Coordinates of C-alpha atoms in Angstrom, one line a residue:
Chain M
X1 CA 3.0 -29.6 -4.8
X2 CA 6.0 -32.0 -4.9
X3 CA 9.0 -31.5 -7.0
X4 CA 8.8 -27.4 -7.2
X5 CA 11.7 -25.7 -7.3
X6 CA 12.2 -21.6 -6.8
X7 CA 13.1 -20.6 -10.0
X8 CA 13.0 -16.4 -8.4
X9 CA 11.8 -14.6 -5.9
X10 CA 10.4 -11.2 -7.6
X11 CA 8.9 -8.5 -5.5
X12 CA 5.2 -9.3 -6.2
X13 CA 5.5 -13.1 -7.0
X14 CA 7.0 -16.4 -6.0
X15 CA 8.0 -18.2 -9.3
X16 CA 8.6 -22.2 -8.5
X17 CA 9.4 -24.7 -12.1
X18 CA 7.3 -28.3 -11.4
X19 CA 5.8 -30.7 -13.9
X20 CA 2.4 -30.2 -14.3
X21 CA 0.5 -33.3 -16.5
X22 CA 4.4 -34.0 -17.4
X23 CA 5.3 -31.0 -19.1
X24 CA 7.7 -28.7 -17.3
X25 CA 5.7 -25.6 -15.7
X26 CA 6.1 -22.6 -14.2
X27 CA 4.2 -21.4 -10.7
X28 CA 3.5 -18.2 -10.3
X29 CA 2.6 -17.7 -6.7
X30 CA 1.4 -14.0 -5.5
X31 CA 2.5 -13.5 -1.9
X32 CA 1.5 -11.6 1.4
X33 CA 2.8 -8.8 1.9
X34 CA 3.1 -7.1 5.4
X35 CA 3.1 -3.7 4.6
X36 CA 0.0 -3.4 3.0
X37 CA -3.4 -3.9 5.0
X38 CA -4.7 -7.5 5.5
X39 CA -8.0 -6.2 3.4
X40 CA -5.9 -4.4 0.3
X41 CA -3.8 -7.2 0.6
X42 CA -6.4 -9.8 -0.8
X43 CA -8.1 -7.9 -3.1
X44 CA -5.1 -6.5 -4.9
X45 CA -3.3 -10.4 -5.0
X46 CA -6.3 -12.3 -6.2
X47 CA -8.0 -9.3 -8.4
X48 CA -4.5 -9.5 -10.3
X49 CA -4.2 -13.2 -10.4
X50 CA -7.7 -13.7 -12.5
X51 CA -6.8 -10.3 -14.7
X52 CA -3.6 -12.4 -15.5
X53 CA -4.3 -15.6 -16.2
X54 CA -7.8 -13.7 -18.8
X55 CA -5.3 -11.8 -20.2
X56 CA -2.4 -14.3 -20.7
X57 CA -4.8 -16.2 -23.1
X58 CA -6.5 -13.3 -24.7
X59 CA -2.8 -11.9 -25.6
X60 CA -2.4 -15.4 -27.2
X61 CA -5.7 -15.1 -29.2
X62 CA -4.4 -11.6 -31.1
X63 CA -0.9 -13.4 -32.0
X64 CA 0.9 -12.0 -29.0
X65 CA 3.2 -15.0 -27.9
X66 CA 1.9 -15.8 -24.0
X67 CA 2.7 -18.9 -22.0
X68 CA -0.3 -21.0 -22.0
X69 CA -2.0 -20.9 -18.8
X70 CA -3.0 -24.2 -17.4
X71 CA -4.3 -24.0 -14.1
X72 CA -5.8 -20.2 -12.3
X73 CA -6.5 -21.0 -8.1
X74 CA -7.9 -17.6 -7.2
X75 CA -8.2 -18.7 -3.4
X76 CA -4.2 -19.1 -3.1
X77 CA -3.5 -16.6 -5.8
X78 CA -1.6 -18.9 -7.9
X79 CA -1.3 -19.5 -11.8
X80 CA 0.1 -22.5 -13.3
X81 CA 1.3 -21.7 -16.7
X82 CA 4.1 -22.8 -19.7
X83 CA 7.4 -22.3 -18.7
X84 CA 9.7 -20.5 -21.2
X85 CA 13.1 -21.5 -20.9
X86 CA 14.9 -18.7 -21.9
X87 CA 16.3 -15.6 -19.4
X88 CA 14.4 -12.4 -20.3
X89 CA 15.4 -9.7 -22.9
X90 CA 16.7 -7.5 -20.2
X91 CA 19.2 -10.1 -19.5
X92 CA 20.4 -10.1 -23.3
X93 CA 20.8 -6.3 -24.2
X94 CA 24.3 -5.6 -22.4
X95 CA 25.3 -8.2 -25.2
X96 CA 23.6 -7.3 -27.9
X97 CA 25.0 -5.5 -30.7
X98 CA 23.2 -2.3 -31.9
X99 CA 21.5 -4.0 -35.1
X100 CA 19.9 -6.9 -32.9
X101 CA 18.6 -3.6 -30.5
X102 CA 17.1 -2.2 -33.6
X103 CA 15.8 -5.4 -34.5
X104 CA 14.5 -6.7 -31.5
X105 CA 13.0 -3.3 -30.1
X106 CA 11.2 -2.7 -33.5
X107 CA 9.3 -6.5 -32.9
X108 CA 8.5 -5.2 -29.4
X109 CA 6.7 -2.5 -30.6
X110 CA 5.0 -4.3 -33.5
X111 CA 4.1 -6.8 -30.8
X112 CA 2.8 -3.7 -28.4
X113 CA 0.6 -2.4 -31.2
X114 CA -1.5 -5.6 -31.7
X115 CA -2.5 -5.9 -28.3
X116 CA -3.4 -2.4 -28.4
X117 CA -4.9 -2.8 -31.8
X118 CA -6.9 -6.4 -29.7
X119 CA -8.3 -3.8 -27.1
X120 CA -5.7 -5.0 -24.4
X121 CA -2.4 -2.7 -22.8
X122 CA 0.0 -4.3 -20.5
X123 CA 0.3 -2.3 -18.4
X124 CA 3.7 -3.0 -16.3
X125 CA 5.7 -2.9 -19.8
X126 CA 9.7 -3.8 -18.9
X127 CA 12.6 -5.1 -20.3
X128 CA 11.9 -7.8 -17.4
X129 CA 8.8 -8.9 -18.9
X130 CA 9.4 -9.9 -22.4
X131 CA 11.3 -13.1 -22.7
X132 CA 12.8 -14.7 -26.2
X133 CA 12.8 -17.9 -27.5
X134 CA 12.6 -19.3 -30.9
X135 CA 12.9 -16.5 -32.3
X136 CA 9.4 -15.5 -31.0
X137 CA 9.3 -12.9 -27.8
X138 CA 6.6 -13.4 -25.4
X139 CA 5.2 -11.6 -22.8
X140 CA 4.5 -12.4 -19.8
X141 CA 3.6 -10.3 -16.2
X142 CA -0.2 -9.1 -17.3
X143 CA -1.0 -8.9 -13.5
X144 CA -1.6 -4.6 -14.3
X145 CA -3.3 -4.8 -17.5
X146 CA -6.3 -4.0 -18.9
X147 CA -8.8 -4.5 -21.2
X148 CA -9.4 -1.2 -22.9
X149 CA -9.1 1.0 -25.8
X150 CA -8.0 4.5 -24.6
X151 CA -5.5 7.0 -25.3
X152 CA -4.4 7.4 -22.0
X153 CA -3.5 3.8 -20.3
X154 CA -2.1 3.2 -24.1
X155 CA 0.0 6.1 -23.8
X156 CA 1.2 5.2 -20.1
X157 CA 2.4 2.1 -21.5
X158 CA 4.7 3.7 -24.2
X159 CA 5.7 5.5 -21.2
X160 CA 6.9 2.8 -19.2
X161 CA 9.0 1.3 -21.6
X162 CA 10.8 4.1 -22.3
X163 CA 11.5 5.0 -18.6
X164 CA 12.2 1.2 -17.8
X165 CA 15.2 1.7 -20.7
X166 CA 16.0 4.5 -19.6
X167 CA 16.3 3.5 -16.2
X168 CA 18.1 0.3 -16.6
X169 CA 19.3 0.4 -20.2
X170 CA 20.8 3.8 -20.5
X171 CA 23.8 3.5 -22.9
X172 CA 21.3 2.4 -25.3
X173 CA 17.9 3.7 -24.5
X174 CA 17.9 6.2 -27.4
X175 CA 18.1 3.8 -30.5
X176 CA 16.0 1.7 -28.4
X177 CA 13.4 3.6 -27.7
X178 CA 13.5 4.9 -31.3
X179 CA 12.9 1.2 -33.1
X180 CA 10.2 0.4 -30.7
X181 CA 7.9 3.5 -31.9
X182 CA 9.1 2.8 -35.5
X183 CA 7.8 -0.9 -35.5
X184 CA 4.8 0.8 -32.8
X185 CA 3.9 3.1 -35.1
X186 CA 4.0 1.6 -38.5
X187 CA 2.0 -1.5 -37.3
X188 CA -0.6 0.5 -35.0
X189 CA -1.0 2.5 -38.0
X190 CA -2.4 6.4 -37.8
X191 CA -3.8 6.5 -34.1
X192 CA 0.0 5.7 -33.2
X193 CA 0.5 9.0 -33.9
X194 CA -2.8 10.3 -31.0
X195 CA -0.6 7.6 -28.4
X196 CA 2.8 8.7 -28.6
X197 CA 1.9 12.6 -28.3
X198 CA -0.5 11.2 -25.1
X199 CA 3.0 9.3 -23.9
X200 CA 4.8 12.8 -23.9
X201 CA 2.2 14.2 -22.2
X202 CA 2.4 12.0 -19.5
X203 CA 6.4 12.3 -19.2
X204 CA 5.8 15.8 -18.7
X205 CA 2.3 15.8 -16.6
X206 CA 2.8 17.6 -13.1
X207 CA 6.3 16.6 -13.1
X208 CA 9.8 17.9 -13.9
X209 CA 10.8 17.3 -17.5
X210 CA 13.0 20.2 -19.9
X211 CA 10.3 21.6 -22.5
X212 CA 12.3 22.6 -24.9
X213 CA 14.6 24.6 -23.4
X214 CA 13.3 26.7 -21.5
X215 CA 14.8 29.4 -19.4
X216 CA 14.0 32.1 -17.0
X217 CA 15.7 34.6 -15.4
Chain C
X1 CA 42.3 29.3 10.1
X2 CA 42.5 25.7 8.6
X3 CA 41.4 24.7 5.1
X4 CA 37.7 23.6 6.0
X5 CA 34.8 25.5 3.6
X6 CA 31.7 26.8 4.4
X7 CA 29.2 27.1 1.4
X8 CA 26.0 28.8 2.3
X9 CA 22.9 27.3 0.3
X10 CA 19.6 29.3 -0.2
X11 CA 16.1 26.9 -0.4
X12 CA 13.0 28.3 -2.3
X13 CA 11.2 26.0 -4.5
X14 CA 7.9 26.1 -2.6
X15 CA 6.5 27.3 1.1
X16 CA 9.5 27.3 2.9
X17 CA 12.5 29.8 2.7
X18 CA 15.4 28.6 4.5
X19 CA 19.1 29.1 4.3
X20 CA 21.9 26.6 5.6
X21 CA 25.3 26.7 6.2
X22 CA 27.3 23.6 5.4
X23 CA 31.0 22.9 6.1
X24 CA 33.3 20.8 3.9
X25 CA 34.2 18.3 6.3
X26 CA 30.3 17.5 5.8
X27 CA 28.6 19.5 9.0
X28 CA 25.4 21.3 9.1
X29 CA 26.2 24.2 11.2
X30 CA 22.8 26.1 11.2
X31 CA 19.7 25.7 8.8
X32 CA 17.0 28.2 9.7
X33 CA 13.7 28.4 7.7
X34 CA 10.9 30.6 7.7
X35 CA 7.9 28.9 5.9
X36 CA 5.1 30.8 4.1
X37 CA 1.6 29.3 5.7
X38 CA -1.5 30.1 3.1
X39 CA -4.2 31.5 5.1
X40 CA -6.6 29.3 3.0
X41 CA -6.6 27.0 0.6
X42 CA -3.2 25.7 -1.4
X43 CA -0.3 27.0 -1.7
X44 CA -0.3 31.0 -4.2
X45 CA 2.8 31.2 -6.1
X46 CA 3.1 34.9 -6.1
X47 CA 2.3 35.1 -2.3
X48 CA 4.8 32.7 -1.3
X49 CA 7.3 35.0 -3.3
X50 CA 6.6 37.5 -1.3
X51 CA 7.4 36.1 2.1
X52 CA 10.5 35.0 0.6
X53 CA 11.6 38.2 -0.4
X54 CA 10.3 40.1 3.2
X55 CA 12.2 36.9 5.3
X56 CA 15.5 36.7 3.6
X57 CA 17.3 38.9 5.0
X58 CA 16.5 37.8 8.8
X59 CA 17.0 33.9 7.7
X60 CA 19.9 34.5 6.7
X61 CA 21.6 36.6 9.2
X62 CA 19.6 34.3 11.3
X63 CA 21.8 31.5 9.9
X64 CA 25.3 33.1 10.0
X65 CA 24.4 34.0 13.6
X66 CA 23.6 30.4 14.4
X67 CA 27.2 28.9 12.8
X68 CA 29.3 31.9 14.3
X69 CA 30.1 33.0 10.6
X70 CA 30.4 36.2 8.9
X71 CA 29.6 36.7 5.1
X72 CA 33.2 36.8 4.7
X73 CA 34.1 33.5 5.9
X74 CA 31.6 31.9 3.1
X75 CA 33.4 30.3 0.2
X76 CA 30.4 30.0 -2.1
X77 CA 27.0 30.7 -2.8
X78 CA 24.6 27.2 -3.5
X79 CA 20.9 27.9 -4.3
X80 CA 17.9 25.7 -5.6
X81 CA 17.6 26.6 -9.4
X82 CA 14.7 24.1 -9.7
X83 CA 12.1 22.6 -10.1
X84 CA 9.9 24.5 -8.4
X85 CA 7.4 27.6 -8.8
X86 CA 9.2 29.8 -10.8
X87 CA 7.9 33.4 -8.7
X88 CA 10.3 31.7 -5.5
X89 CA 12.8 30.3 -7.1
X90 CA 13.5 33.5 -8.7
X91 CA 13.6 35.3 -5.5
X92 CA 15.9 32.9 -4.0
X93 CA 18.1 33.1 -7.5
X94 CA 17.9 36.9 -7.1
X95 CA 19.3 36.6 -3.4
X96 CA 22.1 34.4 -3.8
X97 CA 23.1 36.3 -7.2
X98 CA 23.6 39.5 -4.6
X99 CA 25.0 37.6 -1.9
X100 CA 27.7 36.7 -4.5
X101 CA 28.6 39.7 -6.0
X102 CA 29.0 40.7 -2.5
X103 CA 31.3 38.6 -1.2
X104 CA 32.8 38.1 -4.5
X105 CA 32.5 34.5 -4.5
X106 CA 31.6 31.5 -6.7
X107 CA 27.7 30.8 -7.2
X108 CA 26.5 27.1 -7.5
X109 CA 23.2 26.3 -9.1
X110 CA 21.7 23.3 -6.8
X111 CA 18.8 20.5 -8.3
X112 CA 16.5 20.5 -5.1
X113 CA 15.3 16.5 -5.6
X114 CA 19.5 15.8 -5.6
X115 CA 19.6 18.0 -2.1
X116 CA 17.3 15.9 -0.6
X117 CA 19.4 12.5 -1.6
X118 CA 22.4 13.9 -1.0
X119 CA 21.4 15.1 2.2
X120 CA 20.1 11.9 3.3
X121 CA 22.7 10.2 2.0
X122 CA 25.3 12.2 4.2
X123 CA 22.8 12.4 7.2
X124 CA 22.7 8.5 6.9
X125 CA 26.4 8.0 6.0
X126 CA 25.0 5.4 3.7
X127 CA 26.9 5.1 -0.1
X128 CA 24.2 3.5 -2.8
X129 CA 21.0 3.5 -1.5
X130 CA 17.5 3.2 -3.6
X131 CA 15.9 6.5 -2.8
X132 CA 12.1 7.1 -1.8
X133 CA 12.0 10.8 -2.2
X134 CA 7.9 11.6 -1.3
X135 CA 6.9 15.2 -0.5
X136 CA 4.5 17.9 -1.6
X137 CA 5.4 18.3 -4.6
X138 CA 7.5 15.0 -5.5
X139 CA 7.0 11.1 -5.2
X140 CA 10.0 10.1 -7.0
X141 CA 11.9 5.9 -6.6
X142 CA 15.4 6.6 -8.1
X143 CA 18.9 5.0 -7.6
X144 CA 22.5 5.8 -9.2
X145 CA 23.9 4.4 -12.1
X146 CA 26.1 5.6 -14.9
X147 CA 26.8 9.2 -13.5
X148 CA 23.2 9.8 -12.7
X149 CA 20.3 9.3 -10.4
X150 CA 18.0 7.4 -12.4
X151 CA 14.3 7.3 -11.8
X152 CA 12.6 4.2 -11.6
X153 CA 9.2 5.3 -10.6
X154 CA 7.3 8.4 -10.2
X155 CA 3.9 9.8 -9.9
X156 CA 1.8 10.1 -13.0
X157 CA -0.4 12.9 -11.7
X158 CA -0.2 14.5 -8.1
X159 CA 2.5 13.7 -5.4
X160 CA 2.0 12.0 -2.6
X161 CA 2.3 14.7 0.0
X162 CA -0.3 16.9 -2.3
X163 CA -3.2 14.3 -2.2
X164 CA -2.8 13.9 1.8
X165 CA -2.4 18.0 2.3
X166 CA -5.4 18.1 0.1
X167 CA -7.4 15.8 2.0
X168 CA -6.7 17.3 5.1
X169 CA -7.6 20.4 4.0
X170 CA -11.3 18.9 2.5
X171 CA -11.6 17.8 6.2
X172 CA -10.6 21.3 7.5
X173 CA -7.9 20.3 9.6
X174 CA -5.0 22.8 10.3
X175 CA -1.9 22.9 8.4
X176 CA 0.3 20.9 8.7
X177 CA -2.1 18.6 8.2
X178 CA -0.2 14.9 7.8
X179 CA 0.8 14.5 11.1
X180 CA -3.1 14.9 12.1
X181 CA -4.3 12.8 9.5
X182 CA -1.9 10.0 10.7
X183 CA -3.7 10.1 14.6
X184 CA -7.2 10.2 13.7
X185 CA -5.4 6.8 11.1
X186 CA -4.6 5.4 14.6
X187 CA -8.4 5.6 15.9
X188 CA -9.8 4.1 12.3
X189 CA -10.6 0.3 12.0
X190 CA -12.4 -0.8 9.7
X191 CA -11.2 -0.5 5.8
X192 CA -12.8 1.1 3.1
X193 CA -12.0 0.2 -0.3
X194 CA -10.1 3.1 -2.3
X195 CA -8.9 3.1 -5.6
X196 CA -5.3 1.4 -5.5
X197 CA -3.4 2.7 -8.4
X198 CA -0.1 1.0 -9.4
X199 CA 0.8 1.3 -13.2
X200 CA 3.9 -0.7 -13.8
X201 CA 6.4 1.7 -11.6
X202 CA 4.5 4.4 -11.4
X203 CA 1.7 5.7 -8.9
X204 CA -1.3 7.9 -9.3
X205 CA -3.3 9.8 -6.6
X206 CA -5.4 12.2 -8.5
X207 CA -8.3 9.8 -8.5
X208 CA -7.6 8.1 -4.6
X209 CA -8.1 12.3 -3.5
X210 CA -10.9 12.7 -5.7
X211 CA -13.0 9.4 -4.1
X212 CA -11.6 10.0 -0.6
X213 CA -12.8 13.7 -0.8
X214 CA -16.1 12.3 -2.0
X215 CA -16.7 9.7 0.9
X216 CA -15.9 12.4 3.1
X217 CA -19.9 12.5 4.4
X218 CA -20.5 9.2 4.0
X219 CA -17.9 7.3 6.1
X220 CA -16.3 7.6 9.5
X221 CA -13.4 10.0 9.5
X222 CA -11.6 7.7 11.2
X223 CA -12.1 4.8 8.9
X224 CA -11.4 7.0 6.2
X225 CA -8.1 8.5 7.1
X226 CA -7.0 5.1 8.0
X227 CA -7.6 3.9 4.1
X228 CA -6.2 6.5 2.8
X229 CA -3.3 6.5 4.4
X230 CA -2.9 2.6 3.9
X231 CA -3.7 2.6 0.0
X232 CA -1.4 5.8 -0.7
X233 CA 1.4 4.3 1.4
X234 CA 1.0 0.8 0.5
X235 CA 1.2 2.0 -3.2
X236 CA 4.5 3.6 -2.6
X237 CA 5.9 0.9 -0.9
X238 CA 4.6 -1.8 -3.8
X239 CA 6.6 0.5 -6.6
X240 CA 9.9 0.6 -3.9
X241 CA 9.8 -3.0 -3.4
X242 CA 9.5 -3.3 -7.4
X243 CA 12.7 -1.0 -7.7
X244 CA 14.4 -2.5 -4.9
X245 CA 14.2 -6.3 -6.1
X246 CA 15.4 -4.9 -9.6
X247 CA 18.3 -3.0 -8.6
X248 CA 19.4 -4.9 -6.0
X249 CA 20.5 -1.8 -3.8
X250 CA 21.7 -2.7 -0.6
X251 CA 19.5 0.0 1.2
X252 CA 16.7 2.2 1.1
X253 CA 17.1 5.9 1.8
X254 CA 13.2 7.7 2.8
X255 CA 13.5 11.3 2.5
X256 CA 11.9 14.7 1.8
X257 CA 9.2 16.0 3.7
X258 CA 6.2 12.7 3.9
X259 CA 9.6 11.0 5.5
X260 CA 8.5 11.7 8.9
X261 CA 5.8 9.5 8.6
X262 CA 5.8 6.8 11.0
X263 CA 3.1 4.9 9.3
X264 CA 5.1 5.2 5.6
X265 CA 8.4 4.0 7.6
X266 CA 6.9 0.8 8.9
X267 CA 5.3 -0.1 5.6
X268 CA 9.1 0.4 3.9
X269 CA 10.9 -1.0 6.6
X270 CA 8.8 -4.0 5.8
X271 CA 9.6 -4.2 2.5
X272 CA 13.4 -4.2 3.4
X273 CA 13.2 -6.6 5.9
X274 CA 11.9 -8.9 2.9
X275 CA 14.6 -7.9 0.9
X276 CA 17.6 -8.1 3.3
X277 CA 18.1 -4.4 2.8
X278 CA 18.9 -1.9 5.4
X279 CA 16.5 1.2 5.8
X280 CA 17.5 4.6 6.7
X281 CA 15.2 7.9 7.6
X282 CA 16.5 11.1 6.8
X283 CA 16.4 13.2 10.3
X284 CA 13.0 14.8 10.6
X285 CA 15.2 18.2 10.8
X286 CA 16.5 17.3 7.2
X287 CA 13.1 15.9 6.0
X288 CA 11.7 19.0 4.5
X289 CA 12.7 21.4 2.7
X290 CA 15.6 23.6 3.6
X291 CA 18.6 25.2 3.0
X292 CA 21.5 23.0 4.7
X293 CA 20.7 19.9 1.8
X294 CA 21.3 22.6 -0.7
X295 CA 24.7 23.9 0.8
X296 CA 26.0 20.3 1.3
X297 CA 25.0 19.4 -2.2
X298 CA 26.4 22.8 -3.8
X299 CA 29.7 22.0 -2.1
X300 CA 29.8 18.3 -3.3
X301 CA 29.1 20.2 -6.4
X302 CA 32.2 23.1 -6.1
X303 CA 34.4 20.6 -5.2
X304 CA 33.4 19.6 -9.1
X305 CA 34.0 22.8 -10.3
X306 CA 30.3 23.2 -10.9
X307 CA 29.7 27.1 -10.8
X308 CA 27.8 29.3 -12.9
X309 CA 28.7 33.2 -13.8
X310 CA 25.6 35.7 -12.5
X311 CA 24.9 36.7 -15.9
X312 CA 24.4 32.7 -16.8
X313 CA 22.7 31.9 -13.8
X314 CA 19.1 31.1 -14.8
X315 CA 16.3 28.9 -12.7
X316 CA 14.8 26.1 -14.0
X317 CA 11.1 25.9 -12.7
X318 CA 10.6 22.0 -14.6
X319 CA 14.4 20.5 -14.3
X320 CA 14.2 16.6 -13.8
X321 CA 16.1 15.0 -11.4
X322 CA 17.7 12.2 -14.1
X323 CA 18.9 15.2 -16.3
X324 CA 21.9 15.8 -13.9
X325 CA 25.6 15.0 -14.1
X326 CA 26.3 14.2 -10.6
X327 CA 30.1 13.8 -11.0
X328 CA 30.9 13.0 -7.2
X329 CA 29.3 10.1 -7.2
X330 CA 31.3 8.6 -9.8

């Protein structure tokens, strides 16, 4: 298409800004990648385009802010969709102050609990995937999600944003973390409880986490 | 004699028993391991133990041998105080606690995932890299930041070096299974669809094992071991290209003991050549586990003044990689 600019080059996708029926857009291009088998390769990049673009508008539909999705080309693995001007929140935290973490974090999880609530979990959930403007924060990246009601890919998303502060946002993962399973929790309402025990599960599942503190000699 | 240190480090999370010798002008001068090999099945916890304990007195004159040393020329003790299965840790612990009250010296507890970075790092004389740690019992993506190595993504269930032992083992190949695994790959050619399981970061390979082990009868071995080898390592390689386009790392360190795998080194080699990043191996001799990463990593950690008194010096069969200070690299 004429007139596209690269707007970034992420590891999964190309993202170009155009005007699309004369309203600014955003691309979102899945690429080849070598390393993966020709086979894998095309099944993984258009099985993820059409779960996106489905889940981008059912999102919308259960009052989760989404750009609108305007065009879906499985063939090239390409989605044209609303673009949100507006870096996203993991650009913003190293200049927030600890009130607008609070804040902010507690939406996130209200937000996280009514696509749950909708039978929907993200499923890649970062601080690089939320964006806010207008004082709404939308979501975006729904490439991994699913549509589904169980405990477990709930819980693996509770999981994933706390690792994904942790990782990146460590000075203030704590209170973070914290406000996002108050406004979680008080919006999911009782089964919150059933998600975020499944979440600690997973933390320590087969891998190396402190129980406790437990010692041996 | 001049004012280089030796620091002798003990390994024992898993199968292998080893013990290194490291100087502090950042030399490996010997690294013997005996490893315990299960006559059937997985590895047994309280087995393993037992080798440990009957081979650590020859690995470890073995290893003194090797560097010309004598117990007395040692300047500290380093062993792996987790994670790992707590029956060989302990014997290793138990070791090194003689070994120090013997020669009188100080006694460093070790974090066996930070042995294997640190050893690539010094093996690779590269600064900041992102990390690719895959082994049996790990599949961790981590980088540095803040005074620790984070970890950006993991396995949700079994590592990756588990589901390919475990395969080989359901097609009754020999241990050590990979490597054969990898030529009967080569021979494969057509692609059979295998569950591909990337969640956000993370990986999971319970379920890929479980289906691959069920096809077993109904597919070409071949064809099989060439899809397998292709989802577990492309999945890997999707989660490190995630981590290394977010962290912007200038490099990309494979190590622990699935590092020798030619096949996972193209597919990540790939992903750095997209990413302008430079990729680095760890030497197969330093890929798995053993007890030179832990001496070189419990004298980065003495030069700290990170020691612990015998009485104090307990394992730590589940302690996460992100939950230690790693002051040198600060």
């Amino acid at each position: 298409m004429a007139g596209m600019t690269l707007l970034k080059k992420g590891a999964e996708a190309e993202l170009y800004v155009l005007h699309w029926m004369g309203r600014p857009s955003v691309l979102k291009r899945r690429v080849r990648k070598a390393y993966r088998n020709p086979d894998l390769d095309a099944y993984v990049r258009s099985a993820r385009t059409s779960n996106e673009a489905k889940l981008l508008s059912e999102a919308r539909r259960l009052g989760v802010p989404t750009p609108l999705v305007y065009l879906v080309d499985k063939r090239n693995c390409e989605i044209t969709m609303s673009y949100i001007a507006s870096p996203p929140l993991k650009r913003l935290i190293p200049e927030m102050r600890e009130e607008a973490i609070v804040e902010t974090f507690k939406r996130v999880g209200e937000m996280v609990a009514l696509l749950h609530k909708g039978g929907i979990v993200h499923g890649d959930l970062t601080t690089s995937n939320i964006i806010s403007y207008g004082g709404l924060l939308y979501f975006i990246d729904f490439g991994l999600g699913e549509r589904t009601s169980d405990l477990e890919p709930r819980g693996v998303d509770l999981h994933l944003m706390r690792r994904a502060l942790e990782s990146s946002h460590h000075e203030v993962s704590g209170i973070a973390y914290a406000s996002f399973l108050k406004g979680y929790s008080h919006s999911m309402g009782s089964t919150s409880k059933d998600v975020v025990a499944r979440a600690e599960s997973i933390r320590r599942r087969g891998r190396y986490v402190e129980v406790g503190q437990r010692r041996d000699a | 004699m001049s004012s280089v240190q030796f620091i002798l480090g003990l390994e024992s999370t898993a199968h292998t028993f080893g013990c290194g010798i490291a100087s502090s002008d950042g030399r490996i001068l010997s690294n013997v391991k005996s490893e315990y090999v299960p006559a059937s099945g997985g590895i047994h916890p309280r087995e393993a133990s037992q080798h440990h304990s009957s081979r650590a007195a020859w690995t470890i004159a073995a290893a003194l041998n090797e560097a010309g040393l004598r117990l007395a020329d040692i300047s500290a003790i380093a062993f792996s105080a987790g994670p790992g299965l707590g029956p060989c840790l302990r014997t290793g612990a138990t070791v090194a606690r003689a070994l120090s009250l013997m020669r009188g010296c100080p006694l460093v507890p070790v974090n066996h995932c930070i042995a294997h970075i640190e050893v690539g790092r010094l093996a690779t004389r590269e600064e900041d890299p992102l990390v690719v740690y895959v082994s049996g019992g790990n599949t961790i993506i981590s980088a540095y930041a803040g005074g620790r190595y984070r970890i950006f993504g993991e396995t949700l269930d079994i590592a990756l070096g588990n589901c390919l032992d475990a395969f080989a083992r359901e097609l009754g190949l020999p241990h050590p299974g990979v490597p054969k695994l990898e030529s009967l790959a080569d021979e494969g050619s057509r692609f059979i669809p295998l569950p591909y399981v990337v969640k956000g970061q993370d990986v999971s390979y319970s379920g890929l094992l479980t289906m691959a082990t069920r096809m077993i009868r109904e597919c070409d071995t071949r064809d099989l071991c060439l899809s397998l080898l292709e989802v577990a390592y492309g999945m890997v390689a999707e989660v490190a290209e995630r981590a290394i386009a977010h962290t912007e790392k200038p490099s990309l360190l494979l190590t622990g003991g699935v590092a020798r795998s030619k096949r996972l080194q193209r597919a990540l080699m790939s992903v750095c050549n997209e990413h302008s990043a430079r990729f680095h191996v760890v030497p197969p001799d330093l890929a798995g586990d053993n007890g030179g990463m832990i001496a070189w990593t419990g004298y980065l950690a003495l030069r700290e003044g990170i020691t612990v008194p015998v009485e104090e010096s307990y394992i730590n069969p589940n302690w996460r990689l992100d939950e230690v200070e790693v002051p040198w690299r600060g």
